[in-house]
Rosetta silent file (secondary structure, phi, psi, omega in degrees, C-alpha in Angstrom):
SEQUENCE: MSLPTPGTNKLQVLRAVEDGWQAFCRAPWPFLLFQVLVTLILVPFGALLVGGLLRLKGGELPFLHPVAAGIAVVVGVIGYVIVGLWGMVGITRGAWMSLDGQRPSFRNFTRWDGAASGRLLGSGILLTIVLAVVGALAALIGTGLNALNTTLTVIPVVVFGVFYVWFLISQKFLLQLSLFGVKRPVETIQTGVNGVNPSWWVVLWLGIVESVIHAVAALFSYGGLFVIFPVVICISTAAYRQLFGSQDHTGILSNG
SCORE:     score description
SCORE:     0.000 S_00000001
   1 L     0.000  156.345 -164.035  164.581 -159.123   45.661 S_00000001
   2 L  -108.987  138.593  161.526  163.719 -156.561   42.731 S_00000001
   3 L   -23.916  160.406 -157.206  160.879 -157.324   40.385 S_00000001
   4 L  -113.701 -179.879 -177.177  161.911 -159.361   37.653 S_00000001
   5 L   -61.359  122.247 -164.118  162.790 -158.404   34.282 S_00000001
   6 L   -47.424  176.895 -168.985  160.554 -157.502   31.961 S_00000001
   7 L    45.374   -5.831  175.047  159.516 -160.122   29.553 S_00000001
   8 L   -45.559  -59.797  177.611  160.512 -162.612   31.927 S_00000001
   9 L  -109.108  147.688 -168.706  157.268 -164.375   33.122 S_00000001
  10 L   -86.926  149.465 -157.213  155.045 -165.178   31.044 S_00000001
  11 L  -103.873  148.728  169.506  150.692 -164.009   31.927 S_00000001
  12 L  -133.389  129.352 -168.751  148.300 -167.203   30.948 S_00000001
  13 H   -55.578  -74.806  170.282  144.656 -165.580   31.388 S_00000001
  14 H   -18.988  -53.682  177.195  142.951 -168.346   32.157 S_00000001
  15 H   -56.152  -90.392  162.088  144.984 -169.645   34.539 S_00000001
  16 H    -5.284  -61.389 -176.931  144.155 -166.263   36.430 S_00000001
  17 H   -65.704  -41.556  174.139  140.471 -166.668   36.126 S_00000001
  18 H   -77.104  -46.228  153.009  141.054 -169.866   37.843 S_00000001
  19 H   -43.251  -39.457  151.255  142.842 -168.772   40.231 S_00000001
  20 H   -34.335  -54.484  170.930  141.148 -165.717   41.085 S_00000001
  21 H   -55.173  -46.001  177.572  138.188 -167.690   41.367 S_00000001
  22 H  -104.514   13.443  163.498  139.533 -169.809   44.212 S_00000001
  23 H   -80.406  -24.138 -169.813  141.180 -167.235   46.104 S_00000001
  24 H   -86.543  -29.805  162.286  137.508 -165.412   46.655 S_00000001
  25 L   -59.711  -12.967 -142.039  136.190 -168.531   47.184 S_00000001
  26 L   -87.618  -40.682  158.532  138.645 -169.455   49.699 S_00000001
  27 L  -111.475   94.605 -171.520  137.070 -166.455   51.643 S_00000001
  28 L   -92.403   17.693 -163.509  133.606 -165.111   49.842 S_00000001
  29 L  -124.743  -42.610 -173.126  131.961 -163.705   53.352 S_00000001
  30 L   -84.249   -2.028  176.955  134.800 -161.593   54.753 S_00000001
  31 L  -101.055  -28.174  177.928  135.057 -160.153   51.312 S_00000001
  32 H   -81.524  -47.050  168.284  131.600 -159.663   50.505 S_00000001
  33 H   -49.653  -35.045  168.131  131.078 -158.178   54.186 S_00000001
  34 H   -74.351  -48.488  171.258  133.713 -155.508   53.854 S_00000001
  35 H   -40.739  -21.588 -179.770  131.909 -154.673   50.360 S_00000001
  36 H   -89.562  -49.955 -162.177  128.622 -153.881   52.594 S_00000001
  37 H   -63.402  -51.489  164.578  130.667 -151.991   55.210 S_00000001
  38 H   -47.544  -69.252 -178.111  132.480 -149.602   52.625 S_00000001
  39 H   -32.874  -55.342 -168.095  129.111 -149.286   50.709 S_00000001
  40 H   -54.895  -34.747 -160.754  127.380 -148.183   53.847 S_00000001
  41 H   -76.061  -10.583 -153.339  130.471 -145.654   54.854 S_00000001
  42 L  -118.843    9.548 -166.332  130.662 -143.960   50.982 S_00000001
  43 L   -99.679  -68.610 -166.123  126.528 -143.563   50.562 S_00000001
  44 L   -39.454  -52.049  157.171  126.844 -140.553   53.238 S_00000001
  45 L   -86.413   27.091  152.705  129.553 -138.905   51.774 S_00000001
  46 H   -88.119    0.759 -175.102  127.978 -139.472   48.387 S_00000001
  47 H  -121.803    6.017 -175.124  125.223 -137.612   49.528 S_00000001
  48 H  -106.173  -66.689 -174.962  126.945 -134.671   50.981 S_00000001
  49 H   -30.184  -90.652 -172.806  129.100 -134.490   47.323 S_00000001
  50 H   -29.103  -85.126 -167.004  125.784 -134.870   45.261 S_00000001
  51 H   -53.952  -21.922  126.397  123.543 -132.508   47.104 S_00000001
  52 H   -22.498  -53.574 -163.908  126.327 -129.950   47.215 S_00000001
  53 H   -79.193  -46.371 -176.946  126.934 -130.200   43.686 S_00000001
  54 H   -98.707   -0.580 -178.735  123.455 -129.140   42.833 S_00000001
  55 H   -67.870  -34.525  176.437  122.761 -126.511   45.301 S_00000001
  56 H  -109.862   86.253  102.306  125.497 -124.058   43.595 S_00000001
  57 H   -85.662  -49.656 -165.005  125.041 -126.007   40.116 S_00000001
  58 H  -136.197   10.780 -169.122  121.445 -125.581   39.859 S_00000001
  59 L    19.266   25.365  133.995  120.020 -124.038   43.096 S_00000001
  60 L   -37.092  170.455  174.959  117.954 -127.314   43.998 S_00000001
  61 L    63.263   43.444 -166.460  118.234 -127.795   47.476 S_00000001
  62 L   -68.242   -7.977  179.880  117.316 -123.877   48.651 S_00000001
  63 L   -57.121  -28.360 -163.580  117.404 -124.980   52.554 S_00000001
  64 L   -93.671  134.331 -170.092  120.894 -125.573   51.898 S_00000001
  65 L  -100.427  138.502  155.019  123.258 -121.930   52.273 S_00000001
  66 H   -33.025  -79.402  147.864  125.853 -121.705   49.350 S_00000001
  67 H    -0.392  -75.347 -157.553  128.204 -121.663   52.387 S_00000001
  68 H   -89.625  -24.210  164.452  127.540 -125.057   53.976 S_00000001
  69 H   -16.721  -71.466  152.369  127.175 -126.441   50.461 S_00000001
  70 H   -19.908  -60.357 -171.328  130.576 -125.718   49.792 S_00000001
  71 H   -78.517  -18.402  168.300  131.773 -127.344   52.907 S_00000001
  72 H  -104.933   10.439  164.531  129.580 -130.633   51.983 S_00000001
  73 H  -108.745   -2.083  154.837  131.044 -130.928   48.595 S_00000001
  74 H   -96.238   -7.154  153.090  134.517 -131.006   50.113 S_00000001
  75 H   -81.923  -27.148  163.488  133.809 -133.516   53.038 S_00000001
  76 H   -37.146  -75.913  154.791  132.078 -135.594   50.349 S_00000001
  77 H    -8.081  -71.653 -160.774  135.201 -135.498   48.074 S_00000001
  78 H   -63.456  -37.148 -157.747  137.660 -136.007   50.989 S_00000001
  79 H   -48.138  -58.821 -142.280  135.373 -138.673   52.745 S_00000001
  80 H   -54.523  -60.675 -165.979  134.174 -140.101   49.366 S_00000001
  81 H   -51.889  -57.496 -145.249  138.285 -140.783   48.000 S_00000001
  82 H   -58.600  -43.825  168.697  139.450 -141.725   51.996 S_00000001
  83 H   -55.758  -23.872  163.902  137.074 -144.565   51.921 S_00000001
  84 H   -89.126   -4.620  169.024  137.620 -145.622   48.642 S_00000001
  85 H   -79.052  -80.948  172.636  141.339 -146.023   49.532 S_00000001
  86 H   -25.176  -33.065 -173.000  140.337 -147.930   52.647 S_00000001
  87 H   -78.505  -73.012 -157.810  138.306 -150.208   50.228 S_00000001
  88 H   -45.681  -79.574  175.867  140.849 -150.776   47.143 S_00000001
  89 H   -11.941  -77.677  159.157  143.071 -151.489   49.858 S_00000001
  90 H   -50.169  -51.954  175.955  141.620 -153.924   51.742 S_00000001
  91 H   -64.152  -19.149 -164.929  140.354 -156.002   49.296 S_00000001
  92 H   -95.473  -35.070  179.315  143.484 -156.159   47.214 S_00000001
  93 H   -76.372   -0.616  169.797  145.468 -157.278   50.504 S_00000001
  94 H   -98.496  -15.251 -177.477  142.676 -160.074   51.334 S_00000001
  95 H   -79.366  -65.309 -172.921  142.757 -161.145   47.474 S_00000001
  96 H   -27.100  -56.403 -167.801  146.857 -161.464   47.928 S_00000001
  97 H   -75.121  -22.946  177.803  146.819 -163.097   51.207 S_00000001
  98 H   -65.134  -28.582 -163.626  143.950 -165.431   49.763 S_00000001
  99 L  -106.358   12.238  162.551  145.968 -166.330   46.519 S_00000001
 100 L   -78.804  -38.899  165.581  148.742 -166.986   49.079 S_00000001
 101 L   114.099   -4.538  179.117  146.553 -169.925   50.068 S_00000001
 102 L   -66.307  177.007  168.856  145.825 -167.833   53.941 S_00000001
 103 L  -139.973  109.814 -179.585  141.823 -167.420   54.302 S_00000001
 104 L   -58.229  135.584  147.305  141.977 -163.394   55.319 S_00000001
 105 L   -85.159  176.780 -169.081  139.921 -162.626   58.281 S_00000001
 106 H   -90.578   -4.310  122.515  137.928 -159.484   58.271 S_00000001
 107 H   -16.066  -28.799 -157.131  140.352 -157.600   60.495 S_00000001
 108 H   -85.567  -41.875 -174.021  142.701 -158.167   57.415 S_00000001
 109 H   -88.051  -55.821  176.318  140.642 -156.162   55.114 S_00000001
 110 H  -108.185   36.082  143.236  139.689 -153.677   57.459 S_00000001
 111 L   -66.616  109.241 -165.808  143.142 -152.152   58.693 S_00000001
 112 L   -43.770  148.837  145.341  144.113 -148.828   57.777 S_00000001
 113 L  -145.349  116.643  155.442  147.304 -148.524   56.005 S_00000001
 114 H   -36.840  -51.180 -171.207  148.625 -144.769   55.287 S_00000001
 115 H   -94.161  -30.419 -157.139  151.680 -145.327   52.929 S_00000001
 116 H   -92.849  -32.133  142.978  149.850 -147.730   50.978 S_00000001
 117 H   -25.253  -80.552 -170.118  146.765 -145.137   50.580 S_00000001
 118 H   -47.827  -57.017 -161.312  149.277 -142.620   49.469 S_00000001
 119 H   -89.824   -9.523  152.580  150.912 -144.144   46.906 S_00000001
 120 H   -53.087  -55.846 -177.979  147.710 -145.740   45.445 S_00000001
 121 H   -57.624  -44.203 -156.496  146.030 -142.105   45.456 S_00000001
 122 H   -64.469   -5.487 -175.528  149.678 -140.673   44.118 S_00000001
 123 H  -103.830  -10.340  145.458  149.616 -142.936   41.235 S_00000001
 124 H   -63.531  -47.939  171.600  146.350 -142.223   40.452 S_00000001
 125 H   -68.388  -25.173 -171.764  146.318 -138.617   40.324 S_00000001
 126 H   -89.440  -13.346  158.174  149.624 -138.749   38.504 S_00000001
 127 H   -32.611  -51.601 -178.284  147.718 -141.196   35.923 S_00000001
 128 H   -83.549  -27.519  139.552  145.031 -138.732   35.332 S_00000001
 129 H   -65.202  -12.143 -174.419  147.693 -136.073   34.583 S_00000001
 130 H   -85.550  -40.939 -164.795  149.498 -137.914   32.108 S_00000001
 131 H   -82.169  -51.729 -144.356  145.817 -138.580   30.034 S_00000001
 132 H   -70.835  -53.343  178.943  144.732 -134.660   30.776 S_00000001
 133 H   -74.046  -13.806  158.521  148.331 -133.442   29.487 S_00000001
 134 H   -73.676  -30.931  149.517  148.140 -135.569   26.695 S_00000001
 135 H   -30.110  -59.964 -173.676  144.724 -134.925   25.879 S_00000001
 136 H   -74.514  -24.181  165.649  145.235 -131.028   26.178 S_00000001
 137 H   -53.828  -44.299 -179.270  148.288 -131.707   23.435 S_00000001
 138 H   -49.281  -46.776  162.228  145.716 -133.257   21.551 S_00000001
 139 H   -15.239  -80.714 -179.797  143.770 -130.615   21.792 S_00000001
 140 H   -73.823   -9.015 -171.746  146.011 -127.680   20.921 S_00000001
 141 H   -92.953  -54.014  178.474  147.289 -129.846   18.112 S_00000001
 142 H   -60.839   75.384  149.262  143.294 -130.624   16.112 S_00000001
 143 H  -138.932  -80.998 -176.854  142.984 -126.374   16.675 S_00000001
 144 H   -44.601  -41.833 -158.303  146.329 -125.638   14.646 S_00000001
 145 H   -94.083  -19.969 -174.418  145.639 -128.259   11.660 S_00000001
 146 H   -69.046  -48.739  166.404  141.589 -127.200   12.095 S_00000001
 147 H   -47.901  -46.621  167.208  143.137 -123.683   10.774 S_00000001
 148 H   -76.437  -29.604  162.924  144.887 -125.557    7.914 S_00000001
 149 L   178.793  137.999 -169.684  142.044 -128.109    6.860 S_00000001
 150 L   -90.935   29.608 -160.819  139.511 -129.577    9.180 S_00000001
 151 L  -105.168  -70.283 -168.203  139.646 -133.117    7.624 S_00000001
 152 H   -45.555  -23.964 -179.810  143.452 -133.117    9.723 S_00000001
 153 H   -93.148   22.158  134.913  141.958 -132.979   12.994 S_00000001
 154 H   -82.395    6.313  167.673  141.140 -136.218   12.939 S_00000001
 155 H   -73.309  -34.261  178.328  144.896 -137.336   13.319 S_00000001
 156 H   -79.659  -28.082  158.840  145.440 -136.058   16.632 S_00000001
 157 H   -37.426  -93.370 -124.496  141.823 -137.675   17.221 S_00000001
 158 H   -79.915  -34.641 -171.351  143.086 -141.311   15.949 S_00000001
 159 H   -87.293  -64.788  172.520  146.707 -140.932   17.742 S_00000001
 160 H   -81.322   10.795  139.538  145.624 -140.424   21.272 S_00000001
 161 H   -52.530  -73.647  126.765  142.829 -142.356   20.989 S_00000001
 162 H    20.956  -76.214 -178.031  145.559 -144.854   20.317 S_00000001
 163 H   -79.397  -37.165  153.184  147.924 -143.905   22.881 S_00000001
 164 H   -24.938  -86.090 -153.976  144.720 -143.949   25.173 S_00000001
 165 H   -55.577  -52.348  159.800  143.986 -147.356   24.566 S_00000001
 166 H   -33.139  -52.203 -178.007  147.887 -148.292   25.110 S_00000001
 167 H   -89.502  -16.906  175.945  148.524 -146.653   28.170 S_00000001
 168 H   -84.339  -61.575  168.632  145.608 -147.576   29.845 S_00000001
 169 H   -35.803  -28.424 -172.596  146.524 -151.389   29.597 S_00000001
 170 L   -79.429  -20.189 -171.435  150.323 -150.946   30.163 S_00000001
 171 L  -122.231   40.823  164.484  148.733 -149.545   33.287 S_00000001
 172 L   -17.827  -65.987 -130.014  146.203 -152.677   34.183 S_00000001
 173 L  -115.411   13.774  177.870  148.565 -153.876   37.306 S_00000001
 174 H   -61.266  -31.222 -167.935  148.292 -149.990   38.612 S_00000001
 175 H   -68.485  -64.541 -168.804  146.396 -150.816   41.499 S_00000001
 176 H   -57.911   -7.632 -160.519  148.605 -153.853   42.543 S_00000001
 177 H   -88.812  -30.607 -165.416  152.212 -152.335   41.620 S_00000001
 178 H   -77.861  -25.782 -139.535  151.505 -148.868   44.093 S_00000001
 179 H  -103.706  -37.091 -162.325  150.045 -151.396   46.796 S_00000001
 180 H  -130.558    1.127 -169.981  153.054 -154.604   46.538 S_00000001
 181 L  -126.808  -29.108  175.038  155.617 -153.315   43.997 S_00000001
 182 L  -153.874  158.348  175.058  157.291 -149.649   43.964 S_00000001
 183 L  -117.799    7.204  143.403  156.671 -147.116   46.374 S_00000001
 184 L  -136.084  174.424 -162.165  156.643 -144.387   44.083 S_00000001
 185 H   -56.386  -70.261  155.257  154.125 -143.280   41.986 S_00000001
 186 H   -48.337   -2.692  142.471  156.449 -142.631   38.855 S_00000001
 187 H   -63.245  -32.294 -164.048  157.914 -145.775   39.312 S_00000001
 188 H   -71.881  -47.551 -177.734  154.533 -147.321   39.398 S_00000001
 189 L   -79.989  -21.605  160.565  153.899 -146.095   36.207 S_00000001
 190 H   -39.391  -69.257 -172.116  157.341 -147.123   34.459 S_00000001
 191 H   -54.955   -1.824 -177.489  156.993 -150.286   35.784 S_00000001
 192 H  -102.542  -30.940  169.698  153.939 -151.010   34.316 S_00000001
 193 H   -55.695  -67.050 -145.520  154.678 -149.511   31.044 S_00000001
 194 H   -63.214  -58.957  172.371  158.206 -151.326   30.996 S_00000001
 195 H   -69.731  -23.600  179.435  156.426 -155.000   32.539 S_00000001
 196 H  -102.268  -20.514  167.008  153.301 -155.248   30.658 S_00000001
 197 L   -47.386  -50.546  152.490  154.591 -154.034   27.243 S_00000001
 198 L   -50.662  -25.025  172.421  155.836 -157.775   26.288 S_00000001
 199 L  -100.915   -5.342 -148.506  152.519 -159.148   27.041 S_00000001
 200 H   -41.355  -50.132 -170.637  150.614 -155.593   26.240 S_00000001
 201 H   -93.115   18.890  171.494  148.270 -158.089   24.020 S_00000001
 202 H   -94.031  -43.262 -179.433  147.952 -160.854   26.694 S_00000001
 203 H   -82.296  -32.659 -174.087  146.901 -158.032   29.123 S_00000001
 204 H   -79.917   12.876  167.126  144.406 -156.050   26.709 S_00000001
 205 H  -109.331  -18.443  175.827  142.849 -160.086   26.250 S_00000001
 206 H   -83.327  -36.073 -172.040  143.023 -160.470   30.395 S_00000001
 207 H   -76.420  -65.577 -172.537  141.114 -156.634   30.215 S_00000001
 208 H   -49.271  -43.871 -170.796  138.243 -158.088   27.276 S_00000001
 209 H   -55.356  -81.455 -170.966  138.173 -161.571   29.790 S_00000001
 210 H   -41.175  -25.050 -169.912  137.209 -159.439   32.765 S_00000001
 211 H   -94.351  -57.735  165.367  134.999 -156.892   30.920 S_00000001
 212 H   -55.527  -16.236  147.384  133.000 -159.845   29.907 S_00000001
 213 H   -36.506  -59.567  157.284  132.466 -160.747   33.503 S_00000001
 214 H   -42.081  -70.794  176.314  131.703 -157.762   34.371 S_00000001
 215 H   -27.031  -60.531 -160.205  128.942 -157.996   31.515 S_00000001
 216 H   -72.858  -22.962 -161.041  127.504 -161.362   32.652 S_00000001
 217 H  -100.562  -10.276  158.930  127.225 -160.361   36.322 S_00000001
 218 H   -55.477  -55.327  177.118  125.154 -157.296   35.079 S_00000001
 219 L   -49.178  -31.241  172.044  122.943 -159.101   34.208 S_00000001
 220 L   -91.725   33.022 -160.324  121.832 -160.357   37.484 S_00000001
 221 H    39.047 -160.993  156.756  121.961 -156.637   38.570 S_00000001
 222 H   -13.103  -36.635 -172.478  123.255 -154.746   41.346 S_00000001
 223 H   -79.953  -34.703 -166.623  123.856 -157.997   42.996 S_00000001
 224 H   -68.267  -44.814  167.972  125.586 -159.366   40.403 S_00000001
 225 H   -62.546  -30.161 -170.462  128.185 -156.464   40.294 S_00000001
 226 H   -73.278  -27.857 -179.072  128.277 -156.175   43.896 S_00000001
 227 H  -104.891   -6.195  168.363  129.927 -160.024   44.077 S_00000001
 228 H   -76.928  -15.944 -179.660  131.910 -159.708   40.854 S_00000001
 229 H   -65.666  -57.912  178.407  133.972 -156.865   42.011 S_00000001
 230 H   -89.470   14.296  151.761  136.096 -158.837   44.146 S_00000001
 231 H   -82.922  -11.340 -168.503  136.376 -161.630   42.128 S_00000001
 232 H   -89.588  -45.090 -158.467  137.483 -159.160   39.112 S_00000001
 233 H   -91.114  -23.145 -172.977  140.248 -158.100   42.002 S_00000001
 234 H   -82.761  -18.204 -173.596  141.689 -161.482   43.048 S_00000001
 235 H   -94.874   -8.919 -178.325  141.901 -162.315   38.881 S_00000001
 236 H   -95.240  -27.112  179.701  143.753 -159.135   38.140 S_00000001
 237 H   -66.288  -28.977  174.442  146.062 -159.829   41.403 S_00000001
 238 H   -87.674  -44.064  152.207  146.762 -163.230   40.259 S_00000001
 239 H   -10.289  -78.006  170.115  147.472 -161.932   37.118 S_00000001
 240 H   -54.944  -58.555 -163.758  150.186 -159.151   38.238 S_00000001
 241 L   -63.200    0.886 -148.935  151.545 -162.304   40.224 S_00000001
 242 L  -115.728  -56.130 -175.042  152.049 -164.073   37.337 S_00000001
 243 L  -126.216   38.922  177.803  153.974 -161.735   35.815 S_00000001
 244 L  -131.756  -35.312 -170.940  155.649 -159.181   38.693 S_00000001
 245 L   118.123  172.467 -162.761  155.998 -162.298   41.107 S_00000001
 246 L  -111.877   33.769 -166.634  154.367 -163.375   44.493 S_00000001
 247 L  -113.848  144.003  171.655  157.029 -161.029   47.037 S_00000001
 248 L  -105.734  113.555 -174.280  155.235 -158.410   48.241 S_00000001
 249 L   -85.664  -22.802  155.641  158.456 -155.282   47.923 S_00000001
 250 L  -108.261   21.063 -179.211  156.607 -152.904   50.317 S_00000001
 251 L   115.968  -28.356 -159.478  155.323 -154.271   53.153 S_00000001
 252 L   -49.422  -43.090 -155.440  151.548 -154.027   53.245 S_00000001
 253 L   -61.093  -26.171 -141.370  151.036 -157.947   54.490 S_00000001
 254 L  -108.602   -6.232 -175.944  153.839 -157.070   57.721 S_00000001
 255 L   -95.916  133.222 -147.488  152.426 -153.207   58.385 S_00000001
 256 L    71.508    0.000    0.000  150.708 -153.205   61.347 S_00000001
């Protein structure tokens, strides 16, 4: 079965928030313990990355040889990306299973899925490339207009700003589409645009609601943000299922 025709399904933000919260409450400890595990593994890779960059850029940490600093940066970036992908896939898989009414176990979170991680990485890279290309075009156009009249430089800035907001909202479900929807990054971007556009303003409202939830959690310092992260993933996944359906089109749940 393919994804539903764009515009067929409607998004109900408050229902997504309620469903997402209930999904988190179905298995709160596996969500939080997995986050602890991911964070503990990320810390040394982050330290390698920061230490290497400090040595290469500012000359700090003189005891670290430049070659060793370069290796530290490479290892830090690769490790950080791999662990980050593992964490995102695990939490989103757990959210999906919980929304299905299951109680995901810790193993459901920790299981590595190379294919899913690769799809998510590819989609993220493609998204970054699109934004970079559009930004470069806006800069070139702005430079050309500046030669004519400095006032005209505001035009590409405004146009890029509008495109930036529209495009990022259209990719609100890039994570879920990469894992459960389609298998190619280009299709992920296209499906996001086609599927979100009919409900773009509602998806924008969802993003605002999630931002407010993050802001409230921030009042409780890092502990609040730590707890709210899987909750927001559950909410976004619940919203995705309203728009794109609750079927696993990539087989991520059956892999392994």
